[in-house]
PDB file of C-alpha atoms in Angstrom:
ATOM      1  CA  HIS A 919      85.459  92.134 112.787  1.00  0.00           C
ATOM      2  CA  VAL A 920      88.814  93.880 112.922  1.00  0.00           C
ATOM      3  CA  GLN A 921      89.149  96.619 115.485  1.00  0.00           C
ATOM      4  CA  LEU A 922      91.760  99.349 115.658  1.00  0.00           C
ATOM      5  CA  VAL A 923      91.250 101.562 118.704  1.00  0.00           C
ATOM      6  CA  GLU A 924      93.394 104.655 119.148  1.00  0.00           C
ATOM      7  CA  SER A 925      94.079 106.439 122.416  1.00  0.00           C
ATOM      8  CA  GLY A 926      96.529 108.905 123.880  1.00  0.00           C
ATOM      9  CA  GLY A 927      95.521 112.058 122.075  1.00  0.00           C
ATOM     10  CA  GLY A 928      95.015 115.327 123.881  1.00  0.00           C
ATOM     11  CA  SER A 929      96.132 118.913 124.187  1.00  0.00           C
ATOM     12  CA  VAL A 930      99.739 119.877 124.730  1.00  0.00           C
ATOM     13  CA  GLN A 931     101.897 122.949 124.411  1.00  0.00           C
ATOM     14  CA  ALA A 932     104.476 123.291 121.676  1.00  0.00           C
ATOM     15  CA  GLY A 933     107.612 121.376 122.535  1.00  0.00           C
ATOM     16  CA  GLY A 934     105.697 118.791 124.491  1.00  0.00           C
ATOM     17  CA  SER A 935     105.222 115.085 123.872  1.00  0.00           C
ATOM     18  CA  LEU A 936     102.395 112.630 123.443  1.00  0.00           C
ATOM     19  CA  ARG A 937     102.303 108.880 122.912  1.00  0.00           C
ATOM     20  CA  LEU A 938      99.501 107.499 120.816  1.00  0.00           C
ATOM     21  CA  SER A 939      98.458 103.877 121.127  1.00  0.00           C
ATOM     22  CA  CYS A 940      96.476 101.681 118.768  1.00  0.00           C
ATOM     23  CA  GLU A 941      95.091  98.478 120.197  1.00  0.00           C
ATOM     24  CA  VAL A 942      94.489  95.884 117.523  1.00  0.00           C
ATOM     25  CA  SER A 943      92.059  93.011 117.799  1.00  0.00           C
ATOM     26  CA  ARG A 944      90.713  90.244 115.560  1.00  0.00           C
ATOM     27  CA  TYR A 945      93.510  90.736 113.061  1.00  0.00           C
ATOM     28  CA  ARG A 946      96.834  89.034 112.335  1.00  0.00           C
ATOM     29  CA  TRP A 947      98.394  92.431 112.318  1.00  0.00           C
ATOM     30  CA  VAL A 948     101.968  91.252 112.711  1.00  0.00           C
ATOM     31  CA  ASN A 949     101.808  90.047 109.109  1.00  0.00           C
ATOM     32  CA  TYR A 950     100.904  93.443 107.691  1.00  0.00           C
ATOM     33  CA  CYS A 951     102.002  97.012 107.397  1.00  0.00           C
ATOM     34  CA  MET A 952     100.769  99.249 110.213  1.00  0.00           C
ATOM     35  CA  GLY A 953     100.732 102.992 110.081  1.00  0.00           C
ATOM     36  CA  TRP A 954      99.626 106.330 111.416  1.00  0.00           C
ATOM     37  CA  PHE A 955      97.888 108.961 109.324  1.00  0.00           C
ATOM     38  CA  ARG A 956      96.532 112.362 110.197  1.00  0.00           C
ATOM     39  CA  ARG A 957      94.009 114.813 108.859  1.00  0.00           C
ATOM     40  CA  LYS A 958      94.300 118.482 109.696  1.00  0.00           C
ATOM     41  CA  GLU A 959      91.168 120.598 109.803  1.00  0.00           C
ATOM     42  CA  GLY A 960      90.121 121.310 106.260  1.00  0.00           C
ATOM     43  CA  GLY A 961      93.020 119.278 104.927  1.00  0.00           C
ATOM     44  CA  ARG A 962      93.646 115.966 103.274  1.00  0.00           C
ATOM     45  CA  ARG A 963      94.676 112.785 104.985  1.00  0.00           C
ATOM     46  CA  GLU A 964      98.443 112.348 105.052  1.00  0.00           C
ATOM     47  CA  GLY A 965     100.744 109.569 106.077  1.00  0.00           C
ATOM     48  CA  VAL A 966     102.794 110.198 109.194  1.00  0.00           C
ATOM     49  CA  ALA A 967     104.647 106.997 109.997  1.00  0.00           C
ATOM     50  CA  SER A 968     104.581 103.326 109.137  1.00  0.00           C
ATOM     51  CA  ILE A 969     106.149 100.051 110.169  1.00  0.00           C
ATOM     52  CA  ASP A 970     106.003  97.022 107.941  1.00  0.00           C
ATOM     53  CA  ALA A 971     105.805  93.365 108.879  1.00  0.00           C
ATOM     54  CA  ASP A 972     109.585  93.137 109.020  1.00  0.00           C
ATOM     55  CA  GLY A 973     109.946  96.168 111.277  1.00  0.00           C
ATOM     56  CA  TYR A 974     111.125  98.632 108.661  1.00  0.00           C
ATOM     57  CA  THR A 975     109.923 102.139 109.528  1.00  0.00           C
ATOM     58  CA  SER A 976     109.201 105.171 107.408  1.00  0.00           C
ATOM     59  CA  PHE A 977     108.278 108.741 108.294  1.00  0.00           C
ATOM     60  CA  ALA A 978     106.918 111.845 106.662  1.00  0.00           C
ATOM     61  CA  GLU A 979     109.588 114.508 106.219  1.00  0.00           C
ATOM     62  CA  SER A 980     107.716 116.872 108.520  1.00  0.00           C
ATOM     63  CA  VAL A 981     108.021 114.507 111.507  1.00  0.00           C
ATOM     64  CA  LYS A 982     111.415 112.900 110.943  1.00  0.00           C
ATOM     65  CA  GLY A 983     113.581 113.117 114.016  1.00  0.00           C
ATOM     66  CA  ARG A 984     110.598 113.932 116.232  1.00  0.00           C
ATOM     67  CA  PHE A 985     108.251 110.945 115.905  1.00  0.00           C
ATOM     68  CA  THR A 986     108.959 107.253 116.305  1.00  0.00           C
ATOM     69  CA  VAL A 987     106.714 104.285 115.577  1.00  0.00           C
ATOM     70  CA  SER A 988     106.881 100.921 117.270  1.00  0.00           C
ATOM     71  CA  LYS A 989     104.798  97.848 117.924  1.00  0.00           C
ATOM     72  CA  ASP A 990     104.411  95.557 120.887  1.00  0.00           C
ATOM     73  CA  ILE A 991     103.273  92.189 119.656  1.00  0.00           C
ATOM     74  CA  ALA A 992     102.591  90.815 123.130  1.00  0.00           C
ATOM     75  CA  SER A 993     100.025  93.504 123.837  1.00  0.00           C
ATOM     76  CA  ASN A 994      98.756  93.853 120.247  1.00  0.00           C
ATOM     77  CA  THR A 995      99.527  97.550 120.350  1.00  0.00           C
ATOM     78  CA  LEU A 996     101.009  99.988 117.862  1.00  0.00           C
ATOM     79  CA  PHE A 997     102.573 103.170 119.222  1.00  0.00           C
ATOM     80  CA  LEU A 998     103.422 106.607 117.915  1.00  0.00           C
ATOM     81  CA  GLN A 999     105.763 108.570 120.145  1.00  0.00           C
ATOM     82  CA  MET A1000     105.574 112.250 119.286  1.00  0.00           C
ATOM     83  CA  ASN A1001     108.205 114.588 120.681  1.00  0.00           C
ATOM     84  CA  ASP A1002     108.859 118.282 120.179  1.00  0.00           C
ATOM     85  CA  LEU A1003     105.317 118.788 119.016  1.00  0.00           C
ATOM     86  CA  LYS A1004     104.494 121.831 116.923  1.00  0.00           C
ATOM     87  CA  PRO A1005     101.198 123.627 116.339  1.00  0.00           C
ATOM     88  CA  GLU A1006     101.219 122.292 112.772  1.00  0.00           C
ATOM     89  CA  ASP A1007     101.005 118.760 114.185  1.00  0.00           C
ATOM     90  CA  THR A1008      97.466 119.523 115.309  1.00  0.00           C
ATOM     91  CA  ALA A1009      95.220 116.982 113.604  1.00  0.00           C
ATOM     92  CA  MET A1010      93.080 113.913 114.006  1.00  0.00           C
ATOM     93  CA  TYR A1011      95.411 110.929 114.054  1.00  0.00           C
ATOM     94  CA  TYR A1012      94.352 107.549 112.693  1.00  0.00           C
ATOM     95  CA  CYS A1013      95.789 104.085 113.067  1.00  0.00           C
ATOM     96  CA  ALA A1014      95.675 102.004 109.901  1.00  0.00           C
ATOM     97  CA  ALA A1015      96.587  98.504 108.797  1.00  0.00           C
ATOM     98  CA  GLY A1016      97.115  96.263 105.827  1.00  0.00           C
ATOM     99  CA  PRO A1017      96.721  95.041 103.197  1.00  0.00           C
ATOM    100  CA  LEU A1018     100.297  93.943 102.518  1.00  0.00           C
ATOM    101  CA  ARG A1019     103.418  93.042 104.485  1.00  0.00           C
ATOM    102  CA  SER A1020     105.101  96.065 102.971  1.00  0.00           C
ATOM    103  CA  CYS A1021     103.749  99.592 103.232  1.00  0.00           C
ATOM    104  CA  SER A1022     103.476 100.045  99.488  1.00  0.00           C
ATOM    105  CA  ALA A1023      99.677 100.207  99.359  1.00  0.00           C
ATOM    106  CA  LEU A1024      97.041 102.287 101.058  1.00  0.00           C
ATOM    107  CA  PRO A1025      95.666 100.668 104.211  1.00  0.00           C
ATOM    108  CA  ASN A1026      92.336  98.930 104.110  1.00  0.00           C
ATOM    109  CA  LYS A1027      91.570  99.008 107.826  1.00  0.00           C
ATOM    110  CA  TRP A1028      91.186 102.150 109.907  1.00  0.00           C
ATOM    111  CA  GLY A1029      90.577 103.240 113.448  1.00  0.00           C
ATOM    112  CA  GLN A1030      88.220 106.010 114.510  1.00  0.00           C
ATOM    113  CA  GLY A1031      90.975 108.491 115.296  1.00  0.00           C
ATOM    114  CA  THR A1032      92.264 110.450 118.261  1.00  0.00           C
ATOM    115  CA  GLN A1033      92.608 114.223 118.327  1.00  0.00           C
ATOM    116  CA  VAL A1034      95.953 115.902 118.960  1.00  0.00           C
ATOM    117  CA  THR A1035      95.994 119.638 119.599  1.00  0.00           C
ATOM    118  CA  VAL A1036      99.234 121.553 120.020  1.00  0.00           C
ATOM    119  CA  SER A1037      99.096 125.132 121.231  1.00  0.00           C
ATOM    120  CA  SER A1038     101.819 127.717 120.745  1.00  0.00           C
TER     121      SER A1038
END
């Protein structure tokens, strides 16, 4: 079955950086949209960043200019580089995939998540 395994979360002070990774297996992920979502404590899941099959990226307004998303096909890994982190970025971050080449639909495959905590 498809596996999306996130790593790279942790605790950091405001202004710091983290790089999340999502290792993908058993999935032709290069043909589909890939994205990062997050859920803050007590909050709803929200989209953070996405990259479609053609490499077009999109970001939530709250992270524009601070986060970048990229993929390394050779290593089957999706990345989320997070710079200038703020306490409001604290959340569980999830890697997600599919079901289309474009990122116009909600993903149908999800990882287990990695926690990011930013202290002031």
